[in-house]
Amino acid sequence: MAVAIVLAALVLVSVLFSVLSPWWFTPLASNWGMIDKTLFITFIITGIVFAAVSLFMAYAVFRFRHRDGAKAAYEPESKRLEIWLTGVTSVGIAAMLAPGLIVWDDYVTVPSEASVVEVVGQQWNWTFRLPGADGVLGTVDARRIGSDNPFGLNPDDPKGQDDVLVNANELRLPVGHPVKVVLRSIDVLHDFFVPQIRAKMDLVPGMVTYFWFTPEKVGTYEILCAELCGAGHSAMRGTVTVVEEAEYQPWLRGLPTFAQSQAGNGPGRRRDLAQDAGAPR
Amino acid sequence: MGLIRTLAAKPWVEAAEDIPAWGRLPLPTPRVGLLVFLAVVTVLFSLLVSAYLMRMALGDWVPMPVPPLLWANTLVLVLSCAVLHGAWAGARRGRLAAARTGFLAAGAGTAAFLVGQLVVWRQLDAAGFLVATNPANTFFYLLTALHGLHLLGGLVAWGRTAIRLGPDADLFRLRQSIGLCTVYWHFLLLVWVVLFALLLADDAGAASMAEIIRSICYGGRPGA
Amino acid sequence: MAQTVVVGDEHAHGEQGLHEPKSFLTRYIWSQDHKVIAIQYSITAIAVGLIALVLSWLMRMQIGFPSSLAFIDQDRYLQFVTMHGMIMVIYLLTALFLGGFGNYLIPLMIGARDMVFPYVNMLSYWTYLLSVLVLVASFFVPGGPTGAGWTLYPPQAILPGTPGQEWGIILMLVSLVIFVAAFTMGGLNYVTTVLQARTRGMTMMRLPLTVWSIFTSTILGLLAFPALFVSGVMMLLDRVLTTSFFMPTVVSMGQQLDHAGGSPLLFQHLFWFFGHPEVYIVALPAFGVVSDLISTHARKNIFGYRMMVWAILAIGVLSFIVWAHHMYVSGMNPYFGFFFATTTLIIAVPTAIKVYNWVLTLWEGDIHLTVPMLFALAFILTFVAGGMSGLFLGNVVVDVPLSDTYFVVAHFHMVMGVAPVLAVFGGMYHWYPKVTGRLLNDTLGKIHFWVTFLGTYAIYFPMHYLGFVGMPRRYYDLSGISAIPHSAQTLNAFITVVALVVGAAQALFLLNLVWSAFRGKPAGSNPWRATTLEWQTPETPPGHGNWGPRQPIVYRWAYDYSVPGAPEDFLPQNHPPERSGVSGAGADVRHGGH
């Protein structure tokens, strides 16, 4: 008896909690509203099923609790009911899966006008590289990585000479332009996660991974590492600052290219900042 | 289809006069146990072969030369299996002496195979093909080691049977034990043939296959 | 493997040659009796599970009340997280369900005298114990146990920067490899026993669902654990011999390492090829146990038995083609996402059918709210809640913002942590009278139930919402993340307090287990008036060989509750049918044998 009431109450509390609690997604700052919508569809469907099954169970427990002289029914199966339930479930599943797959197709299809930004992860900080005037990132090789060449760029590759290096934990992006983020790690797995952007992807040493998004709201957002990367994992933070185009260009011009950094102290070289941030040990 | 008929039965529909027989497969229980174990070993080696193919696709793979001694080892293993099979046939016909000779010879042959594999390791090591030099080498050592360990486990079972081979042996149990050994040996011969073929194919240029696997498995580009 | 003595194979040699224990040592320590081995497995698993419980307290303290315990630094925190996860999933749940429940129940429920390979069964336990000892030893080596997360992803797991990189990871991998060997020995037994040692009349479709689910789960384990074995051995080689299976060229802490060309993704594929079936290895036995608890305590046959069996099999098969849903944002070929999202959501259909059939079994039942039944009901609610959040994570694009957040932590704890544990508790309250001959104390049981059920729900239900907020998992320090409101810390503190209480409440259960063994109410042989064979043994606890001189003969399925016209509301499986006059053993039935 008590358990029937508690089961029903739990459903009620769960629904109220979902509606009233302050804990929900942070406001979206990218184009991935479709992810939120798909999630909301899933939330509604699963919520209804959870409530229906639990309330049914609570009612059954209440109504058919043991009483003296009561006897249970004998009913091995009911083909019709089972087929019907299977059908309804399949429809509900399809209603969640179909939008999911459609949005996933968007997720993996990078628009052709997207500009490229490379994110490089290492224990425990973020650095970034922009392709420079030619719009192409130069080739890299992990074996070239050293204190004078933290990105491991190939000095003989002409495409790499104009690559712009952001040897710090802050990346700026112009608002409204789609970005293809290509990701690379020089040591262990990391994951580039900005809650407001929704999209995320692992950084895998030995591979280049990618995802894309369009920043749609000016603001400063925190980059978290979302793949366990050792002791300093929780301290591996960075910043994405989405700015207007007019603010973006001066920032870009203040950064060193690879050629400049090799020639000596390029303007705006900020290595010490990158080294100090993050690593807590 | 027995399986489907079994699973479609309505167990609550009672057929009073029908008390089903002992539930079991038409195979001796130790044989069933062995087959289940072989399924596990099959998965083990299948996964290793998949890993081999996936790793091969990553660009730094240098196929290992196949040492000629491996051919001789393979021949020894084939002969051991054949002799063991003969011993089993002998045991089933009650020819205990022949079975005993064959059984012991097969064990000796298998031991020779294992020694041969160790010699191959020494040769490769001496020629500079160290474990960590290239993933192809690592896989070779790993696959041969695991295969060898399985044979070694088989030799333990073989030894336990060999002890009971005296003239007053329980023929029923002996037949069963020799039969189990034979099945296990044939299986490990098959595994070896597959592994050996993989090594040969690798040597003969499975690079194009590697390319296909790479595009399927990794999507993103491997590191430049 | 091949040379094992076969026991209980009665129709080969009428009266079996069971190995009869002579001394205390062979009866209780080096025992080949499946019941003793089951108890050994259970006690070891619970003991090591208690370590994992304490670890969870410590990590929750750090999350709820950061830096309140000075000795928890970031290294230790990760070590606690890792060992908690690994112990709970592998060394507690897998071992307890299969080694404990499987060992005890399979032979009894199918009417056998023992497992078919008792010696191998004994070896299985001792090998398992060895793996546990190696695991525990890693707490005492320099550098401590590994802190790589229970997924042990390379390169991180074997590089400096991760705690336990020196010895912890090596012992962890060795322990896992040993565990796989132990499991394989046990698993061979469970599968072969179900196939070969069923008593007369026990067709596959007359098996209780507990046996079906443990049988299927064991097959999954036998086919999935080799992947863990392979990846463990390969990572050991990477760590010890500097090979490059999973290790690409990396610069670790400014040092160029000797590895080159390997693929971390290769490990993830192998790991999850094991890891996903592993979820069902612990979930399926829970399904089976709960099915039997509900049917017995609602005095009603399980609704849709055939559908339940088919669903178990369908889930088992499908569980091998969904593994990459753990890798949606791992950098694998993104087009895999379409396939794995589809298979993952399809697996929800047979799972949903099982849930429907449980609640439909309650309908028009005669529900006795015993402690086992309470746990079964709690299991359903918890499992449904956790299963629902699985639909978010399986649906590839919805997973993207949620992966590696507390949503995932909440999901898997509900669905494969708490739900199976509730089934374990239900099962223990249910079968304890058979194991000891005494009932567990009801009042203690009810307190234990309410605290555990409501407590775990209060821990994990709100935790989903922390995931929505974006709170990343495995964070030693959650402070200063602008996306996370301050109120989330209050919730974290609340969760920690509840976790401490729930953990402490388990002491009641342990107390109950010990106290009732000596002082509990005598149970008789069939206190729940259940139909299945384990309740029909001539002695309680069952003696050596289980059945006295004659094994039972089975005439009906496992769920003849409240059969119309029957004098009582249950008909045991070995109760002969009334009308034909076939009375038990005397019938001239030819049993087809070989």
PDB file of C-alpha atoms in Angstrom, chain A residues 56 75 77-88, chain C residues 303 307 353 356-357 360 363:
ATOM      1  CA  PHE A  56       0.449   1.802 -14.051  1.00  0.00           C
ATOM      2  CA  GLU A  75      -2.980 -15.613 -18.134  1.00  0.00           C
ATOM      3  CA  GLU A  77       0.240 -14.480 -22.635  1.00  0.00           C
ATOM      4  CA  SER A  78      -1.820 -12.282 -24.861  1.00  0.00           C
ATOM      5  CA  LYS A  79      -0.464 -12.139 -28.339  1.00  0.00           C
ATOM      6  CA  ARG A  80      -2.609  -9.213 -29.365  1.00  0.00           C
ATOM      7  CA  LEU A  81      -1.585  -7.043 -26.463  1.00  0.00           C
ATOM      8  CA  GLU A  82       2.067  -7.864 -26.909  1.00  0.00           C
ATOM      9  CA  ILE A  83       2.078  -7.146 -30.632  1.00  0.00           C
ATOM     10  CA  TRP A  84       0.250  -3.920 -29.990  1.00  0.00           C
ATOM     11  CA  LEU A  85       2.711  -2.811 -27.315  1.00  0.00           C
ATOM     12  CA  THR A  86       5.674  -3.733 -29.510  1.00  0.00           C
ATOM     13  CA  GLY A  87       4.188  -1.673 -32.319  1.00  0.00           C
ATOM     14  CA  VAL A  88       3.580   1.406 -30.186  1.00  0.00           C
TER      15      VAL A  88
ATOM     16  CA  PHE C 303       3.144 -12.601 -18.403  1.00  0.00           C
ATOM     17  CA  MET C 307       8.293 -13.137 -25.329  1.00  0.00           C
ATOM     18  CA  ILE C 353       8.771  -5.542 -23.797  1.00  0.00           C
ATOM     19  CA  TYR C 356       5.708  -4.195 -19.983  1.00  0.00           C
ATOM     20  CA  ASN C 357       5.567  -7.865 -19.134  1.00  0.00           C
ATOM     21  CA  LEU C 360       1.436  -6.744 -16.730  1.00  0.00           C
ATOM     22  CA  TRP C 363      -2.079  -6.841 -13.154  1.00  0.00           C
TER      23      TRP C 363
END
